[in-house]
mmCIF file of N, CA and C in Angstrom:
data_model
loop_
_atom_site.group_PDB
_atom_site.id
_atom_site.type_symbol
_atom_site.label_atom_id
_atom_site.label_comp_id
_atom_site.label_asym_id
_atom_site.label_seq_id
_atom_site.Cartn_x
_atom_site.Cartn_y
_atom_site.Cartn_z
ATOM 1 N N UNK A 1 14.995 -48.110 44.737
ATOM 2 C CA UNK A 1 16.180 -48.728 44.176
ATOM 3 C C UNK A 1 15.819 -49.479 42.898
ATOM 4 N N UNK A 2 16.752 -49.427 41.961
ATOM 5 C CA UNK A 2 16.560 -50.133 40.706
ATOM 6 C C UNK A 2 16.852 -51.615 40.852
ATOM 7 N N UNK A 3 16.472 -52.354 39.859
ATOM 8 C CA UNK A 3 16.593 -53.812 39.882
ATOM 9 C C UNK A 3 18.033 -54.288 40.082
ATOM 10 N N UNK A 4 18.996 -53.601 39.480
ATOM 11 C CA UNK A 4 20.387 -54.061 39.535
ATOM 12 C C UNK A 4 21.272 -53.231 40.469
ATOM 13 N N UNK A 5 20.680 -52.336 41.240
ATOM 14 C CA UNK A 5 21.470 -51.495 42.143
ATOM 15 C C UNK A 5 22.336 -52.317 43.088
ATOM 16 N N UNK A 6 21.749 -53.327 43.714
ATOM 17 C CA UNK A 6 22.503 -54.128 44.684
ATOM 18 C C UNK A 6 23.686 -54.835 44.028
ATOM 19 N N UNK A 7 23.491 -55.347 42.826
ATOM 20 C CA UNK A 7 24.575 -56.037 42.127
ATOM 21 C C UNK A 7 25.702 -55.063 41.787
ATOM 22 N N UNK A 8 25.353 -53.879 41.302
ATOM 23 C CA UNK A 8 26.349 -52.863 40.971
ATOM 24 C C UNK A 8 27.095 -52.432 42.233
ATOM 25 N N UNK A 9 26.374 -52.174 43.295
ATOM 26 C CA UNK A 9 27.007 -51.731 44.544
ATOM 27 C C UNK A 9 27.888 -52.822 45.140
ATOM 28 N N UNK A 10 27.488 -54.071 44.979
ATOM 29 C CA UNK A 10 28.303 -55.179 45.484
ATOM 30 C C UNK A 10 29.643 -55.232 44.739
ATOM 31 N N UNK A 11 29.613 -55.063 43.413
ATOM 32 C CA UNK A 11 30.855 -55.073 42.624
ATOM 33 C C UNK A 11 31.740 -53.894 43.024
ATOM 34 N N UNK A 12 31.158 -52.713 43.133
ATOM 35 C CA UNK A 12 31.953 -51.523 43.459
ATOM 36 C C UNK A 12 32.420 -51.517 44.908
ATOM 37 N N UNK A 13 31.754 -52.272 45.766
ATOM 38 C CA UNK A 13 32.143 -52.319 47.173
ATOM 39 C C UNK A 13 33.293 -53.255 47.465
ATOM 40 N N UNK A 14 33.761 -53.975 46.459
ATOM 41 C CA UNK A 14 34.847 -54.940 46.670
ATOM 42 C C UNK A 14 36.191 -54.295 46.971
ATOM 43 N N UNK A 15 36.449 -53.144 46.362
ATOM 44 C CA UNK A 15 37.683 -52.406 46.659
ATOM 45 C C UNK A 15 37.453 -50.936 46.312
ATOM 46 N N UNK A 16 38.327 -50.063 46.799
ATOM 47 C CA UNK A 16 38.075 -48.626 46.648
ATOM 48 C C UNK A 16 38.458 -48.026 45.293
ATOM 49 N N UNK A 17 38.968 -48.822 44.376
ATOM 50 C CA UNK A 17 39.384 -48.230 43.107
ATOM 51 C C UNK A 17 38.188 -47.950 42.203
ATOM 52 N N UNK A 18 38.392 -47.080 41.240
ATOM 53 C CA UNK A 18 37.359 -46.748 40.270
ATOM 54 C C UNK A 18 37.290 -47.835 39.204
ATOM 55 N N UNK A 19 36.079 -48.100 38.711
ATOM 56 C CA UNK A 19 35.872 -49.120 37.687
ATOM 57 C C UNK A 19 34.991 -48.577 36.579
ATOM 58 N N UNK A 20 35.232 -49.034 35.360
ATOM 59 C CA UNK A 20 34.409 -48.654 34.222
ATOM 60 C C UNK A 20 33.152 -49.507 34.136
ATOM 61 N N UNK A 21 32.189 -49.040 33.373
ATOM 62 C CA UNK A 21 30.915 -49.747 33.225
ATOM 63 C C UNK A 21 31.115 -51.140 32.636
ATOM 64 N N UNK A 22 32.023 -51.284 31.679
ATOM 65 C CA UNK A 22 32.239 -52.598 31.073
ATOM 66 C C UNK A 22 32.807 -53.589 32.077
ATOM 67 N N UNK A 23 33.683 -53.112 32.964
ATOM 68 C CA UNK A 23 34.240 -53.987 33.991
ATOM 69 C C UNK A 23 33.152 -54.421 34.972
ATOM 70 N N UNK A 24 32.303 -53.478 35.381
ATOM 71 C CA UNK A 24 31.188 -53.804 36.281
ATOM 72 C C UNK A 24 30.260 -54.809 35.602
ATOM 73 N N UNK A 25 29.955 -54.559 34.332
ATOM 74 C CA UNK A 25 29.067 -55.456 33.591
ATOM 75 C C UNK A 25 29.657 -56.860 33.491
ATOM 76 N N UNK A 26 30.946 -56.966 33.220
ATOM 77 C CA UNK A 26 31.584 -58.274 33.073
ATOM 78 C C UNK A 26 31.449 -59.101 34.350
ATOM 79 N N UNK A 27 31.585 -58.458 35.497
ATOM 80 C CA UNK A 27 31.456 -59.178 36.767
ATOM 81 C C UNK A 27 30.004 -59.602 36.993
ATOM 82 N N UNK A 28 29.081 -58.686 36.759
ATOM 83 C CA UNK A 28 27.664 -58.988 36.996
ATOM 84 C C UNK A 28 27.142 -60.016 36.002
ATOM 85 N N UNK A 29 27.603 -59.969 34.767
ATOM 86 C CA UNK A 29 27.089 -60.847 33.717
ATOM 87 C C UNK A 29 27.670 -62.254 33.772
ATOM 88 N N UNK A 30 28.618 -62.507 34.674
ATOM 89 C CA UNK A 30 29.167 -63.847 34.825
ATOM 90 C C UNK A 30 28.041 -64.776 35.259
ATOM 91 N N UNK A 31 27.808 -65.846 34.513
ATOM 92 C CA UNK A 31 26.675 -66.725 34.840
ATOM 93 C C UNK A 31 26.798 -67.323 36.241
ATOM 94 N N UNK A 32 25.788 -67.068 37.063
ATOM 95 C CA UNK A 32 25.745 -67.614 38.417
ATOM 96 C C UNK A 32 24.415 -68.305 38.697
ATOM 97 N N UNK A 33 23.434 -67.932 37.910
ATOM 98 C CA UNK A 33 22.112 -68.510 38.134
ATOM 99 C C UNK A 33 21.374 -68.575 36.810
ATOM 100 N N UNK A 34 20.146 -68.974 36.870
ATOM 101 C CA UNK A 34 19.312 -69.047 35.680
ATOM 102 C C UNK A 34 18.818 -67.674 35.269
ATOM 103 N N UNK A 35 18.968 -66.689 36.144
ATOM 104 C CA UNK A 35 18.475 -65.337 35.848
ATOM 105 C C UNK A 35 19.286 -64.717 34.713
ATOM 106 N N UNK A 36 18.602 -64.055 33.816
ATOM 107 C CA UNK A 36 19.251 -63.392 32.682
ATOM 108 C C UNK A 36 20.026 -62.171 33.174
ATOM 109 N N UNK A 37 21.293 -62.038 32.787
ATOM 110 C CA UNK A 37 22.070 -60.881 33.258
ATOM 111 C C UNK A 37 21.601 -59.594 32.577
ATOM 112 N N UNK A 38 21.879 -58.456 33.211
ATOM 113 C CA UNK A 38 21.485 -57.180 32.614
ATOM 114 C C UNK A 38 22.343 -56.859 31.394
ATOM 115 N N UNK A 39 21.810 -56.039 30.510
ATOM 116 C CA UNK A 39 22.579 -55.591 29.347
ATOM 117 C C UNK A 39 23.596 -54.544 29.794
ATOM 118 N N UNK A 40 24.574 -54.309 28.956
ATOM 119 C CA UNK A 40 25.569 -53.277 29.240
ATOM 120 C C UNK A 40 24.902 -51.914 29.347
ATOM 121 N N UNK A 41 23.924 -51.629 28.495
ATOM 122 C CA UNK A 41 23.242 -50.327 28.564
ATOM 123 C C UNK A 41 22.491 -50.166 29.886
ATOM 124 N N UNK A 42 21.957 -51.248 30.442
ATOM 125 C CA UNK A 42 21.300 -51.181 31.750
ATOM 126 C C UNK A 42 22.312 -50.835 32.831
ATOM 127 N N UNK A 43 23.506 -51.402 32.748
ATOM 128 C CA UNK A 43 24.553 -51.092 33.730
ATOM 129 C C UNK A 43 24.965 -49.627 33.600
ATOM 130 N N UNK A 44 25.120 -49.121 32.369
ATOM 131 C CA UNK A 44 25.441 -47.706 32.182
ATOM 132 C C UNK A 44 24.372 -46.820 32.822
ATOM 133 N N UNK A 45 23.106 -47.123 32.572
ATOM 134 C CA UNK A 45 22.013 -46.314 33.145
ATOM 135 C C UNK A 45 22.017 -46.378 34.659
ATOM 136 N N UNK A 46 22.245 -47.561 35.200
ATOM 137 C CA UNK A 46 22.272 -47.729 36.660
ATOM 138 C C UNK A 46 23.416 -46.931 37.267
ATOM 139 N N UNK A 47 24.596 -47.003 36.678
ATOM 140 C CA UNK A 47 25.755 -46.259 37.182
ATOM 141 C C UNK A 47 25.512 -44.750 37.116
ATOM 142 N N UNK A 48 24.982 -44.268 35.993
ATOM 143 C CA UNK A 48 24.713 -42.826 35.860
ATOM 144 C C UNK A 48 23.701 -42.349 36.903
ATOM 145 N N UNK A 49 22.651 -43.140 37.113
ATOM 146 C CA UNK A 49 21.629 -42.754 38.082
ATOM 147 C C UNK A 49 22.192 -42.746 39.501
ATOM 148 N N UNK A 50 22.943 -43.781 39.865
ATOM 149 C CA UNK A 50 23.527 -43.835 41.203
ATOM 150 C C UNK A 50 24.520 -42.689 41.420
ATOM 151 N N UNK A 51 25.248 -42.319 40.370
ATOM 152 C CA UNK A 51 26.164 -41.172 40.472
ATOM 153 C C UNK A 51 25.372 -39.879 40.657
ATOM 154 N N UNK A 52 24.294 -39.708 39.906
ATOM 155 C CA UNK A 52 23.461 -38.505 40.026
ATOM 156 C C UNK A 52 22.826 -38.410 41.406
ATOM 157 N N UNK A 53 22.544 -39.551 42.023
ATOM 158 C CA UNK A 53 21.961 -39.574 43.370
ATOM 159 C C UNK A 53 23.011 -39.377 44.457
ATOM 160 N N UNK A 54 24.293 -39.309 44.073
ATOM 161 C CA UNK A 54 25.362 -39.088 45.046
ATOM 162 C C UNK A 54 25.872 -40.344 45.716
ATOM 163 N N UNK A 55 25.444 -41.500 45.242
ATOM 164 C CA UNK A 55 25.883 -42.770 45.821
ATOM 165 C C UNK A 55 27.279 -43.139 45.317
ATOM 166 N N UNK A 56 27.583 -42.728 44.077
ATOM 167 C CA UNK A 56 28.865 -43.064 43.462
ATOM 168 C C UNK A 56 29.665 -41.811 43.137
ATOM 169 N N UNK A 57 30.974 -41.923 43.265
ATOM 170 C CA UNK A 57 31.907 -40.908 42.778
ATOM 171 C C UNK A 57 32.218 -41.237 41.328
ATOM 172 N N UNK A 58 32.552 -40.224 40.547
ATOM 173 C CA UNK A 58 32.980 -40.460 39.169
ATOM 174 C C UNK A 58 34.225 -39.649 38.865
ATOM 175 N N UNK A 59 35.047 -40.198 38.005
ATOM 176 C CA UNK A 59 36.193 -39.499 37.432
ATOM 177 C C UNK A 59 36.300 -39.959 35.988
ATOM 178 N N UNK A 60 37.101 -39.259 35.211
ATOM 179 C CA UNK A 60 37.379 -39.672 33.841
ATOM 180 C C UNK A 60 38.792 -40.217 33.780
ATOM 181 N N UNK A 61 38.952 -41.347 33.111
ATOM 182 C CA UNK A 61 40.285 -41.919 32.930
ATOM 183 C C UNK A 61 41.064 -41.067 31.939
ATOM 184 N N UNK A 62 42.332 -41.379 31.775
ATOM 185 C CA UNK A 62 43.172 -40.628 30.839
ATOM 186 C C UNK A 62 42.639 -40.712 29.415
ATOM 187 N N UNK A 63 41.940 -41.796 29.071
ATOM 188 C CA UNK A 63 41.388 -41.919 27.717
ATOM 189 C C UNK A 63 39.923 -41.473 27.634
ATOM 190 N N UNK A 64 39.408 -40.864 28.690
ATOM 191 C CA UNK A 64 38.072 -40.269 28.651
ATOM 192 C C UNK A 64 36.941 -41.141 29.144
ATOM 193 N N UNK A 65 37.218 -42.359 29.546
ATOM 194 C CA UNK A 65 36.162 -43.238 30.050
ATOM 195 C C UNK A 65 35.714 -42.769 31.436
ATOM 196 N N UNK A 66 34.413 -42.758 31.661
ATOM 197 C CA UNK A 66 33.894 -42.415 32.980
ATOM 198 C C UNK A 66 34.028 -43.635 33.881
ATOM 199 N N UNK A 67 34.636 -43.425 35.051
ATOM 200 C CA UNK A 67 34.866 -44.488 36.019
ATOM 201 C C UNK A 67 34.061 -44.202 37.276
ATOM 202 N N UNK A 68 33.696 -45.248 38.001
ATOM 203 C CA UNK A 68 32.819 -45.127 39.163
ATOM 204 C C UNK A 68 33.390 -45.874 40.362
ATOM 205 N N UNK A 69 33.035 -45.403 41.559
ATOM 206 C CA UNK A 69 33.305 -46.138 42.797
ATOM 207 C C UNK A 69 32.301 -45.670 43.832
ATOM 208 N N UNK A 70 32.184 -46.441 44.907
ATOM 209 C CA UNK A 70 31.295 -46.036 45.985
ATOM 210 C C UNK A 70 31.779 -44.718 46.562
ATOM 211 N N UNK A 71 30.866 -43.825 46.835
ATOM 212 C CA UNK A 71 31.216 -42.515 47.369
ATOM 213 C C UNK A 71 31.609 -42.655 48.829
ATOM 214 N N UNK A 72 32.785 -42.161 49.157
ATOM 215 C CA UNK A 72 33.275 -42.275 50.517
ATOM 216 C C UNK A 72 32.967 -41.077 51.383
ATOM 217 N N UNK A 73 32.310 -40.079 50.854
ATOM 218 C CA UNK A 73 32.086 -38.844 51.611
ATOM 219 C C UNK A 73 30.707 -38.286 51.292
ATOM 220 N N UNK A 74 30.111 -37.668 52.301
ATOM 221 C CA UNK A 74 28.803 -37.054 52.091
ATOM 222 C C UNK A 74 28.932 -35.587 51.720
ATOM 223 N N UNK A 75 30.130 -35.023 51.821
ATOM 224 C CA UNK A 75 30.315 -33.613 51.486
ATOM 225 C C UNK A 75 30.971 -33.480 50.116
ATOM 226 N N UNK A 76 30.925 -32.282 49.570
ATOM 227 C CA UNK A 76 31.556 -32.004 48.273
ATOM 228 C C UNK A 76 33.045 -32.305 48.376
ATOM 229 N N UNK A 77 33.557 -33.067 47.450
ATOM 230 C CA UNK A 77 34.979 -33.380 47.447
ATOM 231 C C UNK A 77 35.439 -33.620 46.015
ATOM 232 N N UNK A 78 36.731 -33.645 45.835
ATOM 233 C CA UNK A 78 37.322 -33.790 44.519
ATOM 234 C C UNK A 78 38.369 -34.896 44.576
ATOM 235 N N UNK A 79 38.850 -35.309 43.422
ATOM 236 C CA UNK A 79 39.773 -36.437 43.364
ATOM 237 C C UNK A 79 41.057 -36.088 42.636
ATOM 238 N N UNK A 80 42.127 -36.703 43.083
ATOM 239 C CA UNK A 80 43.429 -36.645 42.436
ATOM 240 C C UNK A 80 43.710 -38.071 41.973
ATOM 241 N N UNK A 81 43.786 -38.282 40.661
ATOM 242 C CA UNK A 81 43.883 -39.610 40.069
ATOM 243 C C UNK A 81 45.245 -39.808 39.427
ATOM 244 N N UNK A 82 45.918 -40.926 39.758
ATOM 245 C CA UNK A 82 47.187 -41.262 39.108
ATOM 246 C C UNK A 82 46.884 -41.835 37.733
ATOM 247 N N UNK A 83 47.456 -41.244 36.705
ATOM 248 C CA UNK A 83 47.224 -41.687 35.330
ATOM 249 C C UNK A 83 47.887 -43.029 35.022
ATOM 250 N N UNK A 84 48.796 -43.477 35.879
ATOM 251 C CA UNK A 84 49.505 -44.728 35.602
ATOM 252 C C UNK A 84 48.852 -45.917 36.319
ATOM 253 N N UNK A 85 48.721 -45.834 37.634
ATOM 254 C CA UNK A 85 48.220 -46.986 38.388
ATOM 255 C C UNK A 85 46.746 -46.871 38.788
ATOM 256 N N UNK A 86 46.155 -45.692 38.647
ATOM 257 C CA UNK A 86 44.749 -45.525 39.000
ATOM 258 C C UNK A 86 44.502 -45.190 40.456
ATOM 259 N N UNK A 87 45.554 -45.030 41.237
ATOM 260 C CA UNK A 87 45.412 -44.647 42.644
ATOM 261 C C UNK A 87 44.636 -43.338 42.725
ATOM 262 N N UNK A 88 43.750 -43.237 43.697
ATOM 263 C CA UNK A 88 42.930 -42.042 43.848
ATOM 264 C C UNK A 88 43.057 -41.516 45.267
ATOM 265 N N UNK A 89 43.177 -40.219 45.355
ATOM 266 C CA UNK A 89 43.217 -39.548 46.650
ATOM 267 C C UNK A 89 42.112 -38.503 46.656
ATOM 268 N N UNK A 90 41.347 -38.456 47.735
ATOM 269 C CA UNK A 90 40.310 -37.438 47.832
ATOM 270 C C UNK A 90 40.931 -36.116 48.264
ATOM 271 N N UNK A 91 40.515 -35.061 47.607
ATOM 272 C CA UNK A 91 40.964 -33.713 47.935
ATOM 273 C C UNK A 91 39.751 -32.988 48.506
ATOM 274 N N UNK A 92 39.827 -32.502 49.734
ATOM 275 C CA UNK A 92 38.663 -31.827 50.309
ATOM 276 C C UNK A 92 38.279 -30.594 49.484
ATOM 277 N N UNK A 93 37.040 -30.167 49.662
ATOM 278 C CA UNK A 93 36.558 -29.004 48.917
ATOM 279 C C UNK A 93 37.524 -27.841 49.105
ATOM 280 N N UNK A 94 37.860 -27.262 48.009
ATOM 281 C CA UNK A 94 38.740 -26.098 48.039
ATOM 282 C C UNK A 94 37.870 -24.856 48.094
ATOM 283 N N UNK A 95 38.140 -23.997 49.022
ATOM 284 C CA UNK A 95 37.301 -22.811 49.233
ATOM 285 C C UNK A 95 37.260 -21.889 48.022
ATOM 286 N N UNK A 96 38.239 -21.994 47.140
ATOM 287 C CA UNK A 96 38.298 -21.105 45.988
ATOM 288 C C UNK A 96 37.293 -21.476 44.895
ATOM 289 N N UNK A 97 36.897 -22.731 44.815
ATOM 290 C CA UNK A 97 36.037 -23.160 43.712
ATOM 291 C C UNK A 97 34.615 -22.602 43.764
ATOM 292 N N UNK A 98 33.887 -22.689 44.876
ATOM 293 C CA UNK A 98 32.519 -22.157 44.866
ATOM 294 C C UNK A 98 32.422 -20.678 44.478
ATOM 295 N N UNK A 99 33.294 -19.777 44.996
ATOM 296 C CA UNK A 99 33.216 -18.391 44.543
ATOM 297 C C UNK A 99 33.516 -18.229 43.051
ATOM 298 N N UNK A 100 34.444 -19.034 42.531
ATOM 299 C CA UNK A 100 34.751 -18.986 41.101
ATOM 300 C C UNK A 100 33.531 -19.407 40.285
ATOM 301 N N UNK A 101 32.873 -20.489 40.693
ATOM 302 C CA UNK A 101 31.669 -20.957 40.005
ATOM 303 C C UNK A 101 30.587 -19.879 40.063
ATOM 304 N N UNK A 102 30.450 -19.228 41.203
ATOM 305 C CA UNK A 102 29.461 -18.157 41.376
ATOM 306 C C UNK A 102 29.753 -16.995 40.408
ATOM 307 N N UNK A 103 31.029 -16.605 40.316
ATOM 308 C CA UNK A 103 31.413 -15.517 39.405
ATOM 309 C C UNK A 103 31.130 -15.881 37.950
ATOM 310 N N UNK A 104 31.440 -17.110 37.589
ATOM 311 C CA UNK A 104 31.189 -17.555 36.216
ATOM 312 C C UNK A 104 29.693 -17.529 35.931
ATOM 313 N N UNK A 105 28.898 -17.983 36.876
ATOM 314 C CA UNK A 105 27.449 -17.937 36.710
ATOM 315 C C UNK A 105 26.943 -16.523 36.556
ATOM 316 N N UNK A 106 27.465 -15.608 37.375
ATOM 317 C CA UNK A 106 27.050 -14.211 37.296
ATOM 318 C C UNK A 106 27.429 -13.578 35.974
ATOM 319 N N UNK A 107 28.609 -13.876 35.496
ATOM 320 C CA UNK A 107 29.086 -13.312 34.242
ATOM 321 C C UNK A 107 28.346 -13.893 33.035
ATOM 322 N N UNK A 108 28.079 -15.178 33.076
ATOM 323 C CA UNK A 108 27.474 -15.844 31.930
ATOM 324 C C UNK A 108 25.953 -15.763 31.913
ATOM 325 N N UNK A 109 25.359 -15.508 33.083
ATOM 326 C CA UNK A 109 23.906 -15.508 33.181
ATOM 327 C C UNK A 109 23.322 -16.884 33.454
ATOM 328 N N UNK A 110 24.171 -17.904 33.539
ATOM 329 C CA UNK A 110 23.691 -19.246 33.860
ATOM 330 C C UNK A 110 23.355 -19.321 35.336
ATOM 331 N N UNK A 111 22.305 -20.067 35.672
ATOM 332 C CA UNK A 111 21.931 -20.256 37.063
ATOM 333 C C UNK A 111 21.994 -21.724 37.434
ATOM 334 N N UNK A 112 21.876 -21.995 38.721
ATOM 335 C CA UNK A 112 21.888 -23.372 39.246
ATOM 336 C C UNK A 112 23.076 -24.169 38.717
ATOM 337 N N UNK A 113 24.237 -23.555 38.729
ATOM 338 C CA UNK A 113 25.429 -24.229 38.204
ATOM 339 C C UNK A 113 25.848 -25.387 39.096
ATOM 340 N N UNK A 114 26.269 -26.434 38.462
ATOM 341 C CA UNK A 114 26.866 -27.581 39.124
ATOM 342 C C UNK A 114 28.240 -27.750 38.492
ATOM 343 N N UNK A 115 29.170 -28.331 39.226
ATOM 344 C CA UNK A 115 30.501 -28.487 38.658
ATOM 345 C C UNK A 115 31.184 -29.728 39.211
ATOM 346 N N UNK A 116 32.187 -30.164 38.489
ATOM 347 C CA UNK A 116 33.078 -31.211 38.985
ATOM 348 C C UNK A 116 34.494 -30.723 38.696
ATOM 349 N N UNK A 117 35.409 -31.139 39.511
ATOM 350 C CA UNK A 117 36.798 -30.708 39.378
ATOM 351 C C UNK A 117 37.667 -31.933 39.573
ATOM 352 N N UNK A 118 38.424 -32.295 38.567
ATOM 353 C CA UNK A 118 39.283 -33.469 38.637
ATOM 354 C C UNK A 118 40.725 -33.075 38.385
ATOM 355 N N UNK A 119 41.600 -33.679 39.123
ATOM 356 C CA UNK A 119 43.025 -33.507 38.914
ATOM 357 C C UNK A 119 43.615 -34.885 38.608
ATOM 358 N N UNK A 120 44.528 -34.934 37.656
ATOM 359 C CA UNK A 120 45.221 -36.192 37.397
ATOM 360 C C UNK A 120 46.701 -35.891 37.288
ATOM 361 N N UNK A 121 47.476 -36.876 37.657
ATOM 362 C CA UNK A 121 48.924 -36.726 37.638
ATOM 363 C C UNK A 121 49.557 -38.086 37.827
ATOM 364 N N UNK A 122 50.779 -38.091 38.318
ATOM 365 C CA UNK A 122 51.501 -39.328 38.578
ATOM 366 C C UNK A 122 51.812 -39.370 40.071
ATOM 367 N N UNK A 123 51.354 -40.435 40.736
ATOM 368 C CA UNK A 123 51.542 -40.561 42.183
ATOM 369 C C UNK A 123 53.012 -40.796 42.518
ATOM 370 N N UNK A 124 53.385 -40.607 43.778
ATOM 371 C CA UNK A 124 54.783 -40.798 44.172
ATOM 372 C C UNK A 124 55.308 -42.207 43.895
ATOM 373 N N UNK A 125 54.439 -43.225 43.986
ATOM 374 C CA UNK A 125 54.874 -44.600 43.736
ATOM 375 C C UNK A 125 55.214 -44.839 42.264
ATOM 376 N N UNK A 126 54.542 -44.118 41.358
ATOM 377 C CA UNK A 126 54.751 -44.312 39.918
ATOM 378 C C UNK A 126 55.744 -43.308 39.315
ATOM 379 N N UNK A 127 56.079 -42.276 40.069
ATOM 380 C CA UNK A 127 56.975 -41.231 39.551
ATOM 381 C C UNK A 127 58.357 -41.839 39.272
ATOM 382 N N UNK A 128 58.974 -41.418 38.173
ATOM 383 C CA UNK A 128 60.298 -41.962 37.822
ATOM 384 C C UNK A 128 61.366 -41.575 38.831
#
């Protein structure tokens, strides 16, 4: 574990919504002790590493910012994100995606493909 993993996980464990790196940094950097807070770039690196290790889920906001939250599932899953309020719903793995990825790999010659699939829309609570 990295030096700031526990602090990042504590911030993300407060509620199930996705948060940006700057928001996580702002909470962690709030002076609480004599210890020097981590830089924003350290928080970005920590978040990226934890996401790569499967500890965090990621999605992109409507403006392209990568958002993070604690991963609620150990299996492959996808997210449906409300563009207005940020509500997120997990969508179980769709059986159609892995064969599609396999076909694309076969056609393109790329191997060891990895993929992410995100859906965004407007949730029933925010719909006009």
